[in-house]
Structures are given as C-alpha cells and as structure tokens.
C-alpha cells in the first residue's frame, strides 16, 4: 500500500518481476525540488498492516510541517536499504531525518555511518546490537532507538493461555526469526509465564520468520504429531497466529486449540471477535511512526536539543496492552478513529507514550 503524497523508492512489482539484480536506483535530480528537511522512512515493506499504519503516522507528522516524506522499501534486505539510502542522500539532504529499521542488527552501524556522512539525523526502530547505543555510537547522528518490550508482550500472551487453560496443558510456540532479538524477547516472556504456571508444558518451538504461511505449515506439522493433545499455540506475531488458525480450521480445531499473537492487527481483532483467537498485544504502529518521525525531525530541524536528552529518552520502549474478548471492541474503535498526528502535539507528548528505557541485555540474540 502506497500513500498519496509520499515518494517511494524501492522495488516495485514490475521490477521484482524481472529480478532484483536488474533494478537500478536513481536519485531524483537535486534541482527537481527542495530536498532540505525531508523525512526519510526506511521500512521492510509497505503491504503489511503494521508498516502501512506506521507510514500513516509518520506521513501525518511530515505533512504537518510541510515536509516531503520519502519511503525507502528494503524488502527485509539490509544491503538494499543501504543502497537506496545512498541514492536518496546523493541528491542532497540538508536537515534531513531518517527513521529506519535495520533489517538485521548487522546493518545498524553501516546505516549510521552512511547517514553521518550525509549529515542526516537517525532514529532506528526494533533492531540494534546490544553493544551499540545512541550515546556511544555516532552520537551526533543517532538520535534514538525505539521498540516495544518483547518480554512483556510474550508474558501477556503466556499468562492469557495460563488463565484460559487453568494453568495446565501442552503448548507450542512459533517464534519470529531465529536471529531476531525481538523474537527472543517474546519467547523469553512466554517462558516467564510458563515458570509461573508450571502445569504448562512447552513441547516445541519453531520459527516462522514472521510469515503467515510458515505459521500455517508449522501448525499442520504439530497437529499431525500432537493432535488435540496440543492445547495452545503462542505466536510471535499476529500474521503467524493467523496462519496457525488457518491450519486449525482445516481440522475443525479453531477456537478449541487456543492461539495468541502480538501486534494488535485488525485481522487479530476480528479473529478474537469470532472466538478463533484468544489474545494479542496492542502495539500502536501509527503512533510509533508519528513519535519516531517527530523525534528525528525535531533534532534535524534544531527544534529538539539532542544534548539535553538523557539516555532513557534515547533508547526507549513505547507502551502496549493486552487485547482479548473483554476489551477488543475498544481497540477496534481505536483503529477506526486513528487521528492525523501533528508534529507540535506529538513533540509535546512524546514521553507520555514511553514505557521506559530499554534494559541492558534486552537486545542480545542467543
């Protein structure tokens, strides 16, 4: 999904059809428009609900200050993101801001180094190596890092399962990516819940790489092995949970084997309403897009003094909340009535949305 008023740089469908190796990214000529103050948004894709809503929030902030939003689509490839950023930066980028997800931790430093050479201020989201922080690595460039607490997310889902199963039964978990810190955090949160519900038995963990179809395939395998002895599936995100439910539906087990997810997608809310899904965790991507874009832009424009930001405001979580049948209607309405975010309003309230500093060790991948 592409948004009007946003210029997108990336592999479009036609280019993908002829192969990524034949795609050449070219920056627009500097004379074509004023390139100062642009807000550049480096995302994995634009088709998913999460990324579409993230872009909506960031776009609102850009529009409120009359600045161009440039979307760079990486297709989950860190090198592709770097190549495209170089093309965007080559046209000139005075007072530009970047909000980006490094596809893996391995690309975080390279993105920061390239942005520093271009004078671009950066907020990263989701992925950063444990040993790198905004105050000790390219500290004049790297404004902040933002994420959601994966341990809390996994714990919320795990405790929902514990309560629904009266604390006993065989469960399995679909993790995100085997090399993802966020996936590891959500599994750690699930294991924390299991430790408090010793009657729960985690019989298997498989990795679905955040993809719905892989969640479906993994669940089919489990059903062949465990049948209805399996009482619940804890999924690292809503897409994989949806895939799991599709596999359960094939056997008439939807709503009988419990499923949890994370992200708070509209699909998950609908599945909760139908009784096919037990719970998810609301993480507001529209607000995340607005908050991170406002922070990066504010520093780039000289409106926020980076030197005055303490560490807890440069490496922080945003708030999240569990969603189940008891409160899903509230969150459905929140999605329907998402506001158009304004830079001045967001800037004044950024830290009201913070859920605290990211703790030491949170970004370890093991």
Coordinates of C-alpha atoms in Angstrom, one line a residue:
X1 CA 0.0 0.0 0.0
X2 CA 1.4 3.3 -1.0
X3 CA 0.2 6.6 0.4
X4 CA -0.6 9.7 -1.7
X5 CA 1.9 12.5 -1.2
X6 CA 4.8 10.1 -0.3
X7 CA 7.5 9.4 -2.8
X8 CA 8.6 5.8 -2.6
X9 CA 12.0 4.5 -3.6
X10 CA 12.2 0.7 -3.9
X11 CA 11.5 -2.4 -5.7
X12 CA 8.0 -2.1 -7.2
X13 CA 6.1 -5.1 -8.5
X14 CA 7.3 -4.7 -12.1
X15 CA 10.9 -4.5 -11.0
X16 CA 10.5 -7.5 -8.8
X17 CA 9.2 -9.5 -11.7
X18 CA 12.4 -9.1 -13.7
X19 CA 14.7 -9.8 -10.7
X20 CA 16.3 -7.6 -8.0
X21 CA 19.7 -7.8 -9.7
X22 CA 18.4 -5.7 -12.6
X23 CA 17.0 -2.9 -10.5
X24 CA 19.0 0.3 -10.5
X25 CA 18.0 3.0 -8.0
X26 CA 18.5 6.6 -9.1
X27 CA 18.0 9.7 -7.0
X28 CA 15.9 12.5 -8.4
X29 CA 17.9 15.4 -9.6
X30 CA 18.6 17.9 -6.9
X31 CA 17.2 20.7 -9.0
X32 CA 13.8 19.0 -9.2
X33 CA 12.7 20.1 -5.7
X34 CA 13.9 21.5 -2.4
X35 CA 15.4 18.4 -0.7
X36 CA 16.1 20.0 2.7
X37 CA 14.2 18.8 5.7
X38 CA 12.9 15.6 4.2
X39 CA 11.7 12.8 6.5
X40 CA 13.0 9.5 5.1
X41 CA 11.3 6.3 6.2
X42 CA 13.2 3.0 5.8
X43 CA 10.8 0.2 6.1
X44 CA 10.8 -3.6 5.3
X45 CA 7.7 -3.4 3.2
X46 CA 4.5 -1.4 2.6
X47 CA 1.9 -4.1 2.1
X48 CA 1.5 -5.3 5.7
X49 CA -0.9 -3.7 8.0
X50 CA 1.8 -2.8 10.5
X51 CA 4.0 -1.0 8.0
X52 CA 1.1 0.7 6.3
X53 CA -0.1 2.1 9.7
X54 CA 3.5 3.1 10.7
X55 CA 3.8 5.1 7.5
X56 CA 0.5 6.7 8.1
X57 CA 1.6 8.1 11.4
X58 CA 5.0 9.3 10.0
X59 CA 3.3 10.8 7.0
X60 CA 1.0 12.8 9.2
X61 CA 3.9 14.4 11.0
X62 CA 5.7 15.2 7.8
X63 CA 2.6 16.8 6.3
X64 CA 2.0 18.9 9.5
X65 CA 5.4 20.6 9.0
X66 CA 5.1 20.8 5.2
X67 CA 8.0 18.4 4.5
X68 CA 8.3 15.6 2.0
X69 CA 8.2 12.0 3.2
X70 CA 10.4 9.6 1.2
X71 CA 9.7 5.9 1.7
X72 CA 12.6 3.5 1.1
X73 CA 11.4 -0.1 0.9
X74 CA 14.1 -2.6 1.8
X75 CA 12.2 -5.9 1.3
X76 CA 13.9 -7.2 4.5
X77 CA 17.4 -6.7 2.9
X78 CA 19.8 -4.5 4.8
X79 CA 22.1 -4.0 1.8
X80 CA 19.2 -2.9 -0.3
X81 CA 18.3 -0.3 2.3
X82 CA 21.9 1.0 2.3
X83 CA 21.9 1.2 -1.5
X84 CA 18.7 3.2 -1.6
X85 CA 19.7 5.5 1.2
X86 CA 22.9 6.4 -0.7
X87 CA 20.8 7.2 -3.7
X88 CA 18.4 9.4 -1.7
X89 CA 21.3 11.2 0.1
X90 CA 23.2 11.8 -3.1
X91 CA 20.6 14.5 -4.1
X92 CA 21.4 16.5 -1.0
X93 CA 19.9 16.2 2.4
X94 CA 20.3 19.3 4.5
X95 CA 18.5 18.9 7.8
X96 CA 17.1 15.6 6.7
X97 CA 15.8 13.0 9.2
X98 CA 15.7 9.2 8.9
X99 CA 13.6 6.7 10.7
X100 CA 14.6 3.1 9.7
X101 CA 14.5 -0.5 10.7
X102 CA 17.9 -2.2 10.1
X103 CA 16.7 -5.5 8.7
X104 CA 19.2 -7.2 11.0
X105 CA 21.5 -5.9 13.7
X106 CA 24.4 -6.4 11.3
X107 CA 23.4 -3.3 9.3
X108 CA 22.7 -0.8 12.1
X109 CA 26.3 0.6 12.2
X110 CA 26.5 0.8 8.4
X111 CA 23.3 2.8 8.3
X112 CA 24.5 5.2 11.0
X113 CA 27.9 5.7 9.3
X114 CA 26.4 6.4 5.9
X115 CA 23.9 8.8 7.4
X116 CA 26.6 10.6 9.4
X117 CA 28.5 11.3 6.2
X118 CA 25.3 12.9 4.8
X119 CA 24.5 14.9 7.9
X120 CA 21.2 13.0 8.4
X121 CA 19.7 12.5 11.9
X122 CA 18.6 9.0 12.6
X123 CA 16.1 7.2 14.8
X124 CA 16.2 3.4 14.5
X125 CA 13.4 1.0 15.4
X126 CA 13.2 -2.6 16.5
X127 CA 16.8 -3.8 15.7
X128 CA 20.0 -2.7 17.3
X129 CA 23.1 -4.6 18.5
X130 CA 23.2 -4.9 22.3
X131 CA 26.7 -3.3 22.4
X132 CA 25.7 -0.2 20.4
X133 CA 23.7 2.8 21.9
X134 CA 22.8 6.2 20.6
X135 CA 25.0 7.9 23.1
X136 CA 28.2 6.0 22.4
X137 CA 28.0 5.3 18.6
X138 CA 27.7 8.2 16.1
X139 CA 26.2 10.1 19.0
X140 CA 25.6 13.3 17.0
X141 CA 23.8 11.3 14.3
X142 CA 21.9 8.6 16.1
X143 CA 19.1 10.4 17.9
X144 CA 17.4 7.5 19.5
X145 CA 16.3 3.8 19.2
X146 CA 12.7 2.7 19.8
X147 CA 10.9 -0.6 20.2
X148 CA 8.2 -2.4 22.2
X149 CA 9.0 -4.6 25.1
X150 CA 9.1 -8.1 23.7
X151 CA 9.4 -9.8 27.1
X152 CA 6.2 -8.1 28.3
X153 CA 4.4 -9.0 25.1
X154 CA 5.3 -12.7 25.4
X155 CA 4.4 -12.7 29.0
X156 CA 1.0 -11.1 28.4
X157 CA 0.2 -13.8 25.8
X158 CA 1.6 -16.6 28.0
X159 CA -0.5 -15.5 31.1
X160 CA -3.6 -15.4 28.9
X161 CA -3.0 -19.0 28.0
X162 CA -2.3 -19.9 31.6
X163 CA -5.6 -18.4 32.8
X164 CA -7.6 -19.9 30.0
X165 CA -6.2 -23.4 30.5
X166 CA -6.4 -23.3 34.3
X167 CA -2.6 -23.5 34.4
X168 CA -2.1 -26.8 32.7
X169 CA -1.7 -28.4 29.2
X170 CA 0.7 -28.9 26.3
X171 CA 1.5 -25.7 24.4
X172 CA 3.8 -24.9 21.5
X173 CA 5.4 -21.6 20.3
X174 CA 6.0 -20.1 16.9
X175 CA 8.9 -17.7 17.2
X176 CA 9.6 -14.9 14.7
X177 CA 13.2 -15.0 13.4
X178 CA 15.9 -17.2 14.9
X179 CA 18.4 -14.3 14.8
X180 CA 15.9 -11.7 16.0
X181 CA 16.3 -10.1 19.4
X182 CA 12.6 -9.2 19.4
X183 CA 11.7 -12.9 18.7
X184 CA 13.9 -14.0 21.5
X185 CA 12.4 -11.4 23.9
X186 CA 8.8 -12.7 23.1
X187 CA 9.9 -16.3 23.7
X188 CA 11.6 -15.3 27.0
X189 CA 8.3 -13.6 28.1
X190 CA 6.4 -16.7 27.3
X191 CA 8.8 -18.8 29.3
X192 CA 8.5 -16.4 32.2
X193 CA 4.7 -17.0 32.2
X194 CA 5.3 -20.8 32.0
X195 CA 7.5 -20.6 35.0
X196 CA 4.6 -19.1 36.9
X197 CA 2.3 -21.8 35.5
X198 CA 4.3 -25.0 36.0
X199 CA 1.4 -27.1 34.7
X200 CA 2.0 -25.7 31.2
X201 CA 4.4 -27.8 29.1
X202 CA 6.2 -26.2 26.2
X203 CA 6.5 -29.1 23.8
X204 CA 8.2 -27.4 20.8
X205 CA 9.4 -24.1 19.5
X206 CA 9.7 -23.5 15.7
X207 CA 10.5 -20.2 13.8
X208 CA 8.1 -18.9 11.3
X209 CA 10.1 -15.8 10.2
X210 CA 7.1 -13.6 11.0
X211 CA 5.2 -15.1 8.0
X212 CA 1.6 -16.3 7.9
X213 CA 2.2 -19.2 5.5
X214 CA 5.0 -20.5 7.7
X215 CA 2.8 -20.3 10.8
X216 CA 0.3 -22.4 8.9
X217 CA 2.8 -25.0 7.8
X218 CA 4.4 -25.3 11.3
X219 CA 0.9 -25.8 12.9
X220 CA 0.0 -28.5 10.4
X221 CA 3.1 -30.4 11.4
X222 CA 2.2 -30.1 15.1
X223 CA -1.4 -31.3 14.5
X224 CA -0.1 -34.4 12.8
X225 CA 2.2 -35.1 15.8
X226 CA 0.1 -34.0 18.8
X227 CA -3.5 -33.8 17.5
X228 CA -5.8 -32.3 20.1
X229 CA -3.4 -33.0 22.9
X230 CA -2.0 -29.6 22.0
X231 CA -3.9 -27.1 23.9
X232 CA -2.5 -23.8 22.8
X233 CA -0.1 -22.1 20.3
X234 CA 1.7 -18.9 21.3
X235 CA 2.8 -17.0 18.2
X236 CA 5.4 -14.2 18.0
X237 CA 3.1 -12.0 15.9
X238 CA -0.4 -11.9 14.5
X239 CA 0.5 -12.9 11.0
X240 CA 1.9 -16.3 12.2
X241 CA -1.1 -16.6 14.5
X242 CA -3.4 -16.2 11.6
X243 CA -1.6 -18.9 9.7
X244 CA -1.9 -21.2 12.8
X245 CA -5.6 -20.6 12.9
X246 CA -5.9 -21.4 9.2
X247 CA -4.3 -24.8 9.9
X248 CA -6.6 -25.4 12.9
X249 CA -9.6 -24.5 10.8
X250 CA -8.7 -27.2 8.3
X251 CA -9.1 -29.8 11.2
X252 CA -12.1 -28.1 12.8
X253 CA -10.0 -27.1 15.8
X254 CA -10.2 -23.4 15.5
X255 CA -11.4 -22.0 18.8
X256 CA -10.6 -25.3 20.5
X257 CA -6.8 -25.0 20.5
X258 CA -6.0 -21.6 21.8
X259 CA -3.9 -19.1 19.8
X260 CA -2.2 -15.9 20.9
X261 CA -0.3 -13.3 18.9
X262 CA 1.3 -9.9 19.1
X263 CA 1.0 -6.6 17.2
X264 CA -2.7 -5.8 17.6
X265 CA -3.7 -6.1 14.0
X266 CA -7.2 -5.7 12.6
X267 CA -7.1 -9.3 11.5
X268 CA -6.3 -10.4 15.0
X269 CA -9.1 -8.3 16.4
X270 CA -11.6 -9.9 14.0
X271 CA -10.4 -13.4 15.0
X272 CA -10.8 -12.6 18.7
X273 CA -14.3 -11.4 18.0
X274 CA -15.1 -14.7 16.2
X275 CA -13.6 -16.8 19.0
X276 CA -10.8 -18.2 16.9
X277 CA -8.0 -16.3 18.7
X278 CA -7.5 -15.9 22.4
X279 CA -5.5 -12.7 22.7
X280 CA -3.0 -10.4 21.1
X281 CA -0.9 -7.4 22.3
X282 CA -1.8 -3.9 21.1
X283 CA 1.2 -2.1 19.8
X284 CA 0.2 1.2 18.0
X285 CA 2.3 1.4 14.8
X286 CA 0.6 4.6 13.7
X287 CA 1.7 6.3 17.0
X288 CA 5.2 4.7 16.7
X289 CA 5.6 6.2 13.2
X290 CA 4.5 9.6 14.4
X291 CA 6.7 9.6 17.6
X292 CA 9.9 8.4 15.8
X293 CA 9.4 10.8 12.9
X294 CA 8.7 13.7 15.2
X295 CA 11.8 13.0 17.3
X296 CA 14.1 12.6 14.3
X297 CA 12.7 15.7 12.5
X298 CA 12.8 17.8 15.7
X299 CA 16.6 17.1 16.2
X300 CA 17.3 17.6 12.5
X301 CA 15.4 20.9 12.4
X302 CA 17.2 22.2 15.6
X303 CA 13.9 22.2 17.4
X304 CA 14.9 19.5 19.9
X305 CA 18.4 19.8 21.5
X306 CA 20.0 16.3 21.3
X307 CA 22.5 17.3 24.0
X308 CA 19.7 17.7 26.6
X309 CA 18.2 14.2 26.0
X310 CA 19.1 11.7 28.8
X311 CA 19.8 8.1 27.9
X312 CA 16.3 7.0 28.9
X313 CA 14.9 9.3 26.1
X314 CA 17.3 7.9 23.5
X315 CA 16.7 4.2 23.9
X316 CA 13.1 3.5 24.9
X317 CA 10.0 1.4 24.6
X318 CA 6.5 2.5 23.8
X319 CA 3.5 1.4 25.8
X320 CA 1.5 -1.7 24.8
X321 CA -1.6 -3.5 26.1
X322 CA -3.1 -7.0 26.0
X323 CA -6.3 -7.4 24.0
X324 CA -8.8 -10.2 24.4
X325 CA -12.6 -10.7 24.1
X326 CA -13.2 -8.5 27.1
X327 CA -11.8 -5.3 25.6
X328 CA -11.4 -6.0 21.8
X329 CA -14.2 -3.6 20.9
X330 CA -12.3 -0.7 22.4
X331 CA -9.3 -1.4 20.2
X332 CA -11.3 -1.9 17.1
X333 CA -12.7 1.6 17.6
X334 CA -9.2 2.9 18.3
X335 CA -8.1 1.6 14.9
X336 CA -11.1 3.1 13.2
X337 CA -10.6 6.5 14.7
X338 CA -6.8 6.9 14.4
X339 CA -6.1 10.7 14.4
X340 CA -3.9 12.6 12.0
X341 CA -0.9 13.3 14.1
X342 CA 0.6 16.8 14.3
X343 CA 4.3 17.4 14.9
X344 CA 3.7 20.1 17.6
X345 CA 1.3 17.9 19.6
X346 CA 3.5 14.8 19.3
X347 CA 6.6 16.7 20.3
X348 CA 4.8 18.0 23.5
X349 CA 3.6 14.5 24.4
X350 CA 6.4 12.1 23.2
X351 CA 7.5 11.0 26.6
X352 CA 3.9 10.3 27.8
X353 CA 4.0 7.4 25.4
X354 CA 7.3 6.0 26.7
X355 CA 7.3 2.7 28.7
X356 CA 10.8 3.3 30.0
X357 CA 14.4 2.8 28.9
X358 CA 15.3 -0.5 27.2
X359 CA 17.1 -2.5 29.8
X360 CA 20.6 -3.9 29.5
X361 CA 20.7 -7.3 27.7
X362 CA 17.3 -6.8 26.0
X363 CA 18.9 -6.8 22.5
X364 CA 21.0 -9.9 22.9
X365 CA 20.3 -12.6 20.4
X366 CA 21.0 -16.1 21.6

